[in-house]
Short mmCIF file of C-alpha atoms and ligand atoms in Angstrom, two decimals:
data_model
loop_
_atom_site.label_atom_id
_atom_site.label_comp_id
_atom_site.label_asym_id
_atom_site.label_seq_id
_atom_site.Cartn_x
_atom_site.Cartn_y
_atom_site.Cartn_z
CA MET A 3 21.33 -108.83 46.96
CA ARG A 4 21.34 -105.18 45.97
CA ILE A 5 22.29 -101.93 47.68
CA GLY A 6 19.83 -99.05 47.79
CA VAL A 7 20.62 -95.61 49.19
CA ASP A 8 18.20 -92.80 49.88
CA LEU A 9 20.00 -89.46 49.79
CA GLY A 10 17.71 -87.09 51.66
CA GLY A 11 18.03 -83.52 52.89
CA THR A 12 18.40 -84.63 56.52
CA LYS A 13 19.59 -88.25 56.35
CA ILE A 14 21.33 -90.74 54.12
CA GLU A 15 19.94 -94.24 54.51
CA GLY A 16 21.55 -97.25 52.89
CA ILE A 17 20.29 -100.83 52.87
CA ILE A 18 21.13 -104.24 51.49
CA LEU A 19 17.96 -105.75 50.05
CA SER A 20 17.48 -109.49 49.54
CA PRO A 21 15.86 -110.86 46.33
CA HIS A 22 12.67 -111.37 48.37
CA GLY A 23 12.60 -107.78 49.55
CA LYS A 24 13.98 -108.44 53.02
CA LEU A 25 16.25 -105.85 54.65
CA GLU A 26 19.58 -107.55 55.31
CA GLN A 27 21.53 -104.50 56.47
CA LYS A 28 20.65 -100.92 57.24
CA LEU A 29 22.83 -97.89 57.81
CA ARG A 30 21.58 -94.40 58.52
CA ILE A 31 23.62 -91.22 58.95
CA GLU A 32 22.81 -87.52 59.02
CA THR A 33 23.28 -85.61 55.78
CA PRO A 34 26.24 -83.34 56.49
CA GLY A 35 24.79 -79.90 55.69
CA GLN A 36 24.65 -78.34 52.25
CA HIS A 37 28.23 -78.62 51.01
CA TYR A 38 28.34 -80.83 47.89
CA GLU A 39 31.75 -82.37 48.56
CA SER A 40 30.72 -83.36 52.10
CA ILE A 41 27.43 -84.87 50.88
CA LEU A 42 29.31 -86.85 48.21
CA GLU A 43 31.83 -88.10 50.75
CA ALA A 44 29.08 -89.20 53.19
CA LEU A 45 27.17 -90.95 50.39
CA LEU A 46 30.30 -92.85 49.34
CA GLU A 47 31.00 -93.82 52.93
CA VAL A 48 27.54 -95.43 53.23
CA ILE A 49 28.00 -97.35 49.97
CA VAL A 50 31.53 -98.54 50.78
CA THR A 51 30.52 -99.64 54.30
CA LEU A 52 27.62 -101.69 52.92
CA GLN A 53 29.84 -103.24 50.22
CA GLN A 54 32.28 -104.29 52.93
CA GLN A 55 29.44 -106.02 54.80
CA ALA A 56 28.56 -108.03 51.68
CA ASN A 57 30.79 -110.78 50.39
CA LYS A 58 30.86 -109.50 46.81
CA THR A 59 30.36 -106.17 45.04
CA LEU A 60 26.63 -105.50 44.84
CA SER A 61 24.79 -103.27 42.37
CA VAL A 62 23.99 -99.83 43.76
CA GLY A 63 20.92 -97.66 43.23
CA ILE A 64 20.58 -94.15 44.68
CA GLY A 65 17.38 -92.19 45.26
CA THR A 66 17.77 -88.40 45.33
CA PRO A 67 15.66 -85.28 45.30
CA GLY A 68 15.32 -83.92 41.75
CA ALA A 69 16.53 -85.84 38.72
CA LEU A 70 19.31 -86.19 36.19
CA SER A 71 19.19 -83.68 33.37
CA PHE A 72 20.28 -85.01 29.97
CA PRO A 73 22.51 -84.91 27.98
CA ALA A 74 24.91 -83.32 30.50
CA GLU A 75 23.84 -85.75 33.26
CA VAL A 76 23.85 -83.09 35.95
CA MET A 77 21.25 -82.85 38.71
CA LYS A 78 18.20 -80.56 38.42
CA ASN A 79 15.01 -79.78 40.39
CA CYS A 80 16.64 -80.69 43.73
CA ASN A 81 15.31 -79.09 46.88
CA SER A 82 18.80 -79.76 48.28
CA ILE A 83 20.09 -76.94 46.16
CA SER A 84 23.76 -77.89 46.42
CA LEU A 85 23.13 -80.95 44.21
CA ASN A 86 21.76 -78.89 41.31
CA GLY A 87 24.16 -78.62 38.39
CA ARG A 88 26.40 -81.32 39.85
CA ALA A 89 27.34 -84.51 38.00
CA LEU A 90 26.45 -86.69 41.01
CA LYS A 91 26.23 -89.99 39.09
CA LYS A 92 29.56 -89.51 37.33
CA ASP A 93 31.24 -88.30 40.52
CA VAL A 94 30.06 -91.36 42.47
CA GLU A 95 31.08 -93.72 39.65
CA ALA A 96 34.51 -92.10 39.33
CA LYS A 97 35.19 -92.72 43.03
CA LEU A 98 33.73 -96.25 43.14
CA GLY A 99 34.95 -97.49 39.76
CA TYR A 100 31.64 -99.08 38.74
CA GLU A 101 28.24 -98.01 37.40
CA VAL A 102 25.47 -96.85 39.74
CA ARG A 103 21.85 -95.94 38.95
CA ILE A 104 20.24 -92.74 40.18
CA GLU A 105 16.54 -91.92 40.29
CA ASN A 106 14.21 -89.36 41.77
CA ASP A 107 13.03 -90.25 45.28
CA ALA A 108 9.32 -90.27 44.37
CA ASN A 109 10.13 -92.72 41.56
CA CYS A 110 11.98 -94.89 44.08
CA PHE A 111 8.94 -94.78 46.37
CA ALA A 112 6.66 -95.92 43.52
CA LEU A 113 9.09 -98.70 42.54
CA SER A 114 9.39 -99.96 46.11
CA GLU A 115 5.62 -100.11 46.60
CA ALA A 116 5.10 -101.73 43.18
CA HIS A 117 7.67 -104.46 43.85
CA TYR A 118 7.17 -105.33 47.49
CA GLY A 119 4.44 -103.12 48.96
CA ALA A 120 0.86 -101.96 48.47
CA GLY A 121 1.14 -102.22 44.68
CA ALA A 122 2.68 -105.70 44.57
CA GLY A 123 0.79 -107.79 42.04
CA ALA A 124 -0.63 -104.76 40.20
CA LYS A 125 0.25 -104.18 36.56
CA SER A 126 0.29 -100.40 36.93
CA VAL A 127 1.04 -98.29 39.98
CA PHE A 128 1.04 -94.54 40.49
CA GLY A 129 3.06 -93.69 43.59
CA VAL A 130 2.21 -90.28 45.00
CA ILE A 131 4.19 -88.21 47.47
CA ILE A 132 2.11 -85.72 49.43
CA GLY A 133 4.35 -84.18 52.06
CA THR A 134 6.85 -81.34 51.97
CA GLY A 135 6.40 -81.46 48.20
CA THR A 136 4.07 -83.24 45.80
CA GLY A 137 5.74 -85.74 43.50
CA GLY A 138 4.98 -89.02 41.88
CA GLY A 139 6.22 -91.96 39.88
CA VAL A 140 4.65 -94.38 37.43
CA VAL A 141 5.51 -98.09 37.39
CA ILE A 142 4.21 -100.31 34.59
CA ASN A 143 4.77 -104.08 34.83
CA LYS A 144 7.28 -103.47 37.64
CA ALA A 145 9.37 -101.10 35.50
CA LEU A 146 9.66 -97.39 36.08
CA LEU A 147 8.27 -95.19 33.34
CA THR A 148 11.06 -92.79 32.36
CA GLY A 149 11.45 -90.24 29.61
CA PRO A 150 13.90 -87.81 28.03
CA ASN A 151 13.12 -85.07 30.57
CA SER A 152 13.25 -87.33 33.65
CA ILE A 153 9.89 -85.95 34.79
CA ALA A 154 7.43 -88.84 34.31
CA GLY A 155 4.90 -88.73 37.15
CA GLU A 156 5.74 -85.16 38.22
CA TRP A 157 2.08 -84.19 38.47
CA GLY A 158 2.77 -81.74 41.35
CA HIS A 159 3.72 -79.05 38.88
CA ASN A 160 0.70 -79.42 36.64
CA SER A 161 -1.80 -76.60 37.09
CA LEU A 162 -4.72 -77.32 39.39
CA PRO A 163 -7.88 -78.33 37.54
CA SER A 164 -10.22 -75.30 37.48
CA SER A 165 -12.71 -77.06 39.77
CA ALA A 166 -9.97 -77.44 42.41
CA ARG A 167 -8.77 -73.85 41.91
CA GLU A 168 -12.30 -72.63 42.70
CA LEU A 169 -12.00 -74.14 46.18
CA ILE A 170 -9.26 -71.68 47.22
CA ASP A 171 -9.53 -67.90 47.58
CA ASN A 172 -6.25 -66.61 46.15
CA ASP A 173 -3.77 -67.56 43.46
CA ARG A 174 -0.71 -69.30 44.86
CA ARG A 175 2.81 -68.79 43.58
CA CYS A 176 4.86 -71.97 43.31
CA TYR A 177 8.63 -72.07 43.85
CA CYS A 178 8.94 -73.39 40.28
CA GLY A 179 7.94 -69.95 39.00
CA ARG A 180 4.38 -70.72 37.96
CA SER A 181 1.12 -70.22 39.84
CA ASN A 182 -1.47 -72.64 41.20
CA CYS A 183 0.58 -75.78 40.72
CA ILE A 184 -1.01 -78.84 42.33
CA GLU A 185 1.79 -78.78 44.92
CA THR A 186 0.62 -75.38 46.20
CA VAL A 187 -2.55 -76.98 47.61
CA LEU A 188 -1.68 -80.66 48.15
CA SER A 189 1.65 -80.30 50.00
CA GLY A 190 1.64 -79.95 53.78
CA ARG A 191 2.23 -76.24 53.41
CA GLY A 192 -0.62 -76.08 50.89
CA LEU A 193 -3.04 -77.60 53.37
CA SER A 194 -1.87 -75.16 56.09
CA ARG A 195 -2.34 -72.24 53.70
CA THR A 196 -5.89 -73.33 52.84
CA HIS A 197 -6.70 -73.47 56.53
CA LEU A 198 -5.09 -70.06 57.16
CA ASP A 199 -6.99 -68.43 54.27
CA ARG A 200 -10.29 -69.87 55.47
CA THR A 201 -9.98 -69.34 59.22
CA GLY A 202 -7.08 -66.95 59.86
CA GLU A 203 -5.50 -69.67 61.99
CA GLN A 204 -1.95 -70.88 61.51
CA ALA A 205 -1.71 -74.65 61.94
CA SER A 206 0.50 -77.43 60.58
CA ALA A 207 -0.95 -80.11 58.33
CA LYS A 208 -0.48 -82.60 61.14
CA ASP A 209 -2.40 -80.42 63.62
CA ILE A 210 -5.23 -79.85 61.14
CA ALA A 211 -5.55 -83.60 60.58
CA LYS A 212 -5.49 -84.21 64.32
CA ALA A 213 -8.15 -81.54 64.99
CA ALA A 214 -10.34 -82.93 62.21
CA TYR A 215 -10.01 -86.40 63.73
CA ALA A 216 -11.10 -84.95 67.08
CA GLY A 217 -14.23 -83.51 65.43
CA GLU A 218 -13.23 -79.82 65.22
CA GLY A 219 -15.54 -78.23 62.62
CA GLU A 220 -13.16 -75.82 60.86
CA ALA A 221 -10.44 -78.46 60.58
CA ILE A 222 -12.97 -80.90 59.10
CA ALA A 223 -14.04 -78.27 56.57
CA THR A 224 -10.42 -77.63 55.53
CA LEU A 225 -9.78 -81.35 55.20
CA ASP A 226 -12.96 -81.72 53.11
CA ILE A 227 -11.56 -79.18 50.66
CA TYR A 228 -8.22 -81.00 50.60
CA ILE A 229 -9.97 -84.30 49.86
CA GLN A 230 -11.89 -82.75 46.96
CA GLN A 231 -8.70 -81.23 45.55
CA LEU A 232 -6.70 -84.44 45.93
CA ALA A 233 -9.51 -86.43 44.29
CA GLN A 234 -9.81 -84.04 41.35
CA CYS A 235 -6.04 -83.96 40.80
CA LEU A 236 -5.77 -87.77 41.00
CA ALA A 237 -8.68 -88.07 38.57
CA THR A 238 -6.63 -86.32 35.87
CA VAL A 239 -3.84 -88.88 36.36
CA THR A 240 -6.34 -91.75 36.35
CA ASN A 241 -7.88 -90.61 33.07
CA LEU A 242 -4.40 -90.55 31.55
CA ILE A 243 -2.77 -93.78 32.73
CA ASP A 244 -5.62 -95.69 34.45
CA PRO A 245 -3.46 -97.16 37.23
CA GLU A 246 -4.60 -100.30 39.00
CA VAL A 247 -3.31 -98.93 42.31
CA ILE A 248 -2.50 -95.45 43.57
CA VAL A 249 -0.24 -95.60 46.63
CA LEU A 250 -0.07 -92.48 48.76
CA GLY A 251 3.21 -91.62 50.48
CA GLY A 252 4.73 -88.70 52.37
CA GLY A 253 3.54 -87.18 55.64
CA LEU A 254 -0.05 -86.51 54.56
CA SER A 255 -0.54 -90.15 53.59
CA ASN A 256 -0.96 -90.75 57.34
CA ILE A 257 -4.40 -89.09 57.23
CA LYS A 258 -6.69 -92.12 57.42
CA ARG A 259 -9.75 -90.30 56.09
CA LEU A 260 -8.13 -89.97 52.66
CA TYR A 261 -8.53 -93.69 51.99
CA ASP A 262 -12.26 -93.64 52.80
CA SER A 263 -13.19 -90.36 51.14
CA VAL A 264 -10.93 -89.84 48.11
CA PRO A 265 -12.15 -92.80 45.97
CA SER A 266 -15.80 -91.70 46.11
CA ALA A 267 -14.82 -88.06 45.55
CA MET A 268 -12.81 -89.13 42.47
CA ALA A 269 -15.74 -91.01 40.95
CA ASP A 270 -17.37 -87.76 39.75
CA TYR A 271 -14.27 -86.79 37.78
CA VAL A 272 -12.98 -90.07 36.34
CA PHE A 273 -14.33 -91.00 32.91
CA THR A 274 -15.94 -94.29 33.88
CA ASP A 275 -19.19 -95.45 35.45
CA LYS A 276 -17.43 -97.55 38.08
CA MET A 277 -13.94 -96.66 39.26
CA LEU A 278 -11.90 -99.75 40.11
CA THR A 279 -8.60 -98.01 40.90
CA ARG A 280 -7.56 -98.72 44.49
CA ILE A 281 -6.14 -95.99 46.73
CA GLU A 282 -3.74 -97.61 49.19
CA ALA A 283 -1.61 -96.62 52.16
CA PRO A 284 2.14 -97.22 51.81
CA SER A 285 3.71 -100.38 53.22
CA PHE A 286 7.17 -99.08 54.04
CA GLY A 287 6.87 -95.43 55.08
CA ASP A 288 10.29 -93.83 55.36
CA ALA A 289 12.16 -96.93 54.21
CA SER A 290 10.68 -96.81 50.70
CA GLY A 291 13.35 -94.54 49.23
CA ALA A 292 16.24 -96.92 49.86
CA ARG A 293 14.16 -99.99 48.95
CA GLY A 294 13.10 -98.44 45.65
CA ALA A 295 16.66 -97.39 44.87
CA ALA A 296 17.76 -101.04 45.24
CA CYS A 297 14.94 -101.99 42.83
CA LEU A 298 16.56 -99.87 40.09
CA TRP A 299 18.57 -103.04 39.36
CA PRO A 300 17.09 -106.43 38.40
CA ILE A 301 16.40 -108.84 41.26
CA ALA A 302 19.64 -110.43 42.46
ZN1 ZN B 426 5.22 -75.55 40.48
#
């Protein structure tokens, strides 16, 4: 048994995961605003409550926005800004008195799908988040690929391939300070912006997908562009790591057309005559963060 906690901007979800990937316990509370001390306290409360429900002290993994920055081991790249610059891991360990593991939430998603979900059985899995942001994680032989910068899989802040840039009218500033990052077109906001630029209409990603499903011409045209851009951006990842499975996650992974259209659109850009990489829907949706966090520790 292992504990996994997903520390999100709106909720903190903790679970106890069995060795077979079954949820034994689940606890979900609202994230208490933006104050670091309150977030830390709420996080500890979830962990302590779950430990009390288990008969022995379990290992604890935590999925967070952003990542740990080395060597100082403080948080960086968090959209929950109050975590940035904070020694979250050390602070949690100091209160609990034992080691915990912390990983980026997109990495936890990839790990969860590679162990128990759509990527189970595959030797290499690229887990992609397309939602509020655009992140990703790489899992090889069930182990997360990590590096000195804690950014493995962060393809959302690569520049768009030029062929995908040509499909939009204007340069797009990214919050990271650069322009035309992949995230500026593949996030939910990116899709909305493409639709706005093309048609002058303001619509959410969800509404565009719904309208396209209902056969509305402009929405279909916007989604066609999105599919081309997603395919071209995934092709660059595929040429680099050749994953057996790409699992899509985040809000936009609910768009069913992606699974039919993206593989054939990728074929033109991947350096092979027959592309065997599978593009799969996620198995666990929202629950992936906490599941993946538990998987940061060996099966127990
Ligand atoms: Zn960026």
